[in-house]
C-alpha cells in the first residue's frame, strides 16, 4: 500500500480575480484517484491529509509514478488548473521510513507541493542466479506487496 500525506503547497498562482485561489490536490496512482479538501482563499494551503493507494498485484513499481494535480476550485465554472508534478515510485520505494518530498509544480510560476511518501507492507525478495558452477552469480531484487 502506498501512503501519501499531502502536507502543504506554497506560492501557488492566483487564478481568481477578486480573492485568492481555493486550491485542492488530486492524487493519481495506477488507475486510482483521491483528492484533498478545498482550502479557501489561500495561495499557501495547509492540507495535512493522508491517503492510501492499493498496489495492484504484479505491478512493476519501478515503472510507476504518483501524479499530483493542483486546481483552484470554482463554484460556477470549471476548476482552474494551477500545476502538476510527477514523483517516481522508485524515489521512495527503498526507504524504510516516510520520505518528505518537495516538488515544483509544472505549469506554475513558483508553486511547490510538499508531500510525505511511504510504501507500507513491501517485502524485498532476492533471487540468486548461478552460472556454470563458478563463483559468478547475479542477485535480482524484487519488491512485492505482502
CSV table of C-alpha atoms in Angstrom, one decimal:
chain,number,residue,atom,x,y,z
A,1,UNK,CA,0.0,0.0,0.0
A,2,UNK,CA,1.3,3.4,-0.9
A,3,UNK,CA,0.7,6.0,1.8
A,4,UNK,CA,0.6,9.6,0.6
A,5,UNK,CA,0.4,12.6,3.0
A,6,UNK,CA,-0.3,15.9,1.3
A,7,UNK,CA,1.2,18.4,3.6
A,8,UNK,CA,1.0,21.8,2.0
A,9,UNK,CA,1.5,23.9,-1.1
A,10,UNK,CA,3.3,27.2,-1.3
A,11,UNK,CA,3.4,30.2,-3.7
A,12,UNK,CA,0.5,28.9,-5.8
A,13,UNK,CA,-0.5,31.1,-8.8
A,14,UNK,CA,-3.6,33.1,-8.1
A,15,UNK,CA,-6.4,32.1,-10.5
A,16,UNK,CA,-9.2,34.3,-9.0
A,17,UNK,CA,-9.8,37.9,-9.8
A,18,UNK,CA,-11.2,39.4,-6.6
A,19,UNK,CA,-10.0,36.9,-4.0
A,20,UNK,CA,-7.2,34.3,-3.7
A,21,UNK,CA,-7.4,30.8,-5.1
A,22,UNK,CA,-9.3,27.9,-3.4
A,23,UNK,CA,-6.8,25.1,-4.0
A,24,UNK,CA,-7.2,21.4,-3.8
A,25,UNK,CA,-5.0,18.5,-4.9
A,26,UNK,CA,-5.9,15.4,-7.0
A,27,UNK,CA,-3.5,12.4,-6.5
A,28,UNK,CA,-3.4,9.6,-9.1
A,29,UNK,CA,-1.8,6.2,-9.0
A,30,UNK,CA,-2.4,3.0,-11.0
A,31,UNK,CA,-6.0,4.0,-12.1
A,32,UNK,CA,-6.9,5.2,-8.6
A,33,UNK,CA,-7.7,8.8,-7.8
A,34,UNK,CA,-8.1,10.7,-4.5
A,35,UNK,CA,-8.5,14.4,-3.7
A,36,UNK,CA,-7.9,16.7,-0.8
A,37,UNK,CA,-10.4,19.0,0.7
A,38,UNK,CA,-10.6,22.5,-0.7
A,39,UNK,CA,-8.7,25.2,1.2
A,40,UNK,CA,-10.5,28.5,0.7
A,41,UNK,CA,-8.9,31.8,-0.2
A,42,UNK,CA,-5.2,31.0,0.1
A,43,UNK,CA,-2.1,30.6,-2.0
A,44,UNK,CA,-0.2,28.7,0.7
A,45,UNK,CA,-2.7,26.0,1.7
A,46,UNK,CA,-2.0,23.5,4.5
A,47,UNK,CA,-3.7,20.2,3.9
A,48,UNK,CA,-2.2,17.6,6.2
A,49,UNK,CA,-4.3,14.8,4.7
A,50,UNK,CA,-3.3,11.2,4.3
A,51,UNK,CA,-4.4,8.8,1.5
A,52,UNK,CA,-3.7,5.1,0.8
A,53,UNK,CA,-3.4,3.5,-2.6
A,54,UNK,CA,-3.6,-0.2,-3.2
A,55,UNK,CA,-0.7,-1.6,-5.2
A,56,UNK,CA,-2.2,-3.9,-7.9
A,57,UNK,CA,-0.7,-7.4,-7.9
A,58,UNK,CA,2.1,-7.9,-10.4
A,59,UNK,CA,2.5,-4.1,-10.9
A,60,UNK,CA,6.2,-3.2,-11.7
A,61,UNK,CA,6.7,-0.4,-9.2
A,62,UNK,CA,10.0,0.6,-10.9
A,63,UNK,CA,8.0,1.9,-13.8
A,64,UNK,CA,5.2,3.7,-11.9
A,65,UNK,CA,4.8,7.2,-10.5
A,66,UNK,CA,2.4,9.3,-8.5
A,67,UNK,CA,0.8,12.2,-10.2
A,68,UNK,CA,-0.3,15.3,-8.3
A,69,UNK,CA,-2.5,18.0,-9.9
A,70,UNK,CA,-3.4,21.2,-8.1
A,71,UNK,CA,-6.6,23.1,-9.0
A,72,UNK,CA,-8.4,26.2,-8.0
A,73,UNK,CA,-12.0,25.3,-7.1
A,74,UNK,CA,-14.6,27.4,-8.9
A,75,UNK,CA,-18.3,27.1,-7.9
A,76,UNK,CA,-19.8,28.5,-11.1
A,77,UNK,CA,-17.4,27.3,-13.8
A,78,UNK,CA,-14.7,24.6,-14.4
A,79,UNK,CA,-11.9,24.4,-11.9
A,80,UNK,CA,-8.8,26.3,-12.9
A,81,UNK,CA,-5.6,24.2,-13.4
A,82,UNK,CA,-2.7,25.6,-11.2
A,83,UNK,CA,0.0,23.0,-11.8
A,84,UNK,CA,1.1,19.3,-11.7
A,85,UNK,CA,4.0,17.2,-10.6
A,86,UNK,CA,5.1,13.6,-11.0
A,87,UNK,CA,7.0,11.6,-8.4
A,88,UNK,CA,8.6,8.2,-9.5
A,89,UNK,CA,7.8,5.4,-7.0
A,90,UNK,CA,11.5,4.4,-7.2
A,91,UNK,CA,12.4,7.7,-5.4
A,92,UNK,CA,10.9,6.4,-2.2
A,93,UNK,CA,10.2,2.7,-2.5
A,94,UNK,CA,13.5,1.6,-1.0
A,95,UNK,CA,13.2,3.8,2.1
A,96,UNK,CA,12.1,2.3,5.4
A,97,UNK,CA,10.5,5.5,6.8
A,98,UNK,CA,8.2,8.1,5.2
A,99,UNK,CA,10.1,10.5,2.9
A,100,UNK,CA,9.4,14.2,2.7
A,101,UNK,CA,9.4,15.3,-0.9
A,102,UNK,CA,9.1,18.9,-2.2
A,103,UNK,CA,8.2,19.2,-5.8
A,104,UNK,CA,7.9,22.1,-8.2
A,105,UNK,CA,4.5,22.3,-10.0
A,106,UNK,CA,4.8,22.2,-13.8
A,107,UNK,CA,2.7,24.9,-15.3
A,108,UNK,CA,3.1,27.2,-12.2
A,109,UNK,CA,5.4,30.1,-11.9
A,110,UNK,CA,6.7,29.4,-8.4
A,111,UNK,CA,4.3,26.8,-6.9
A,112,UNK,CA,5.6,23.9,-4.9
A,113,UNK,CA,3.9,21.0,-3.2
A,114,UNK,CA,5.2,19.1,0.0
A,115,UNK,CA,4.2,15.5,0.4
A,116,UNK,CA,5.3,12.6,2.6
A,117,UNK,CA,5.6,9.2,0.8
A,118,UNK,CA,5.9,5.7,2.1
A,119,UNK,CA,5.2,2.1,0.9
A,120,UNK,CA,3.6,0.0,3.7
A,121,UNK,CA,4.0,-3.7,3.7
A,122,UNK,CA,6.5,-4.0,0.9
A,123,UNK,CA,8.6,-7.2,1.1
A,124,UNK,CA,12.0,-7.5,-0.5
A,125,UNK,CA,12.7,-10.8,-2.2
A,126,UNK,CA,16.2,-11.8,-3.5
A,127,UNK,CA,16.8,-14.4,-6.2
A,128,UNK,CA,20.2,-15.7,-6.9
A,129,UNK,CA,21.1,-17.0,-10.4
A,130,UNK,CA,24.1,-19.2,-10.6
A,131,UNK,CA,26.2,-19.8,-13.8
A,132,UNK,CA,28.3,-22.8,-14.6
A,133,UNK,CA,29.0,-23.7,-11.0
A,134,UNK,CA,31.6,-21.0,-11.0
A,135,UNK,CA,31.6,-18.2,-8.4
A,136,UNK,CA,29.7,-15.9,-10.9
A,137,UNK,CA,26.2,-15.1,-9.8
A,138,UNK,CA,23.6,-12.3,-10.1
A,139,UNK,CA,21.3,-11.1,-7.4
A,140,UNK,CA,17.9,-9.9,-8.5
A,141,UNK,CA,15.9,-7.9,-6.1
A,142,UNK,CA,12.1,-7.8,-6.4
A,143,UNK,CA,9.7,-5.9,-4.3
A,144,UNK,CA,6.2,-7.3,-3.7
A,145,UNK,CA,3.2,-6.3,-1.7
A,146,UNK,CA,2.8,-8.6,1.4
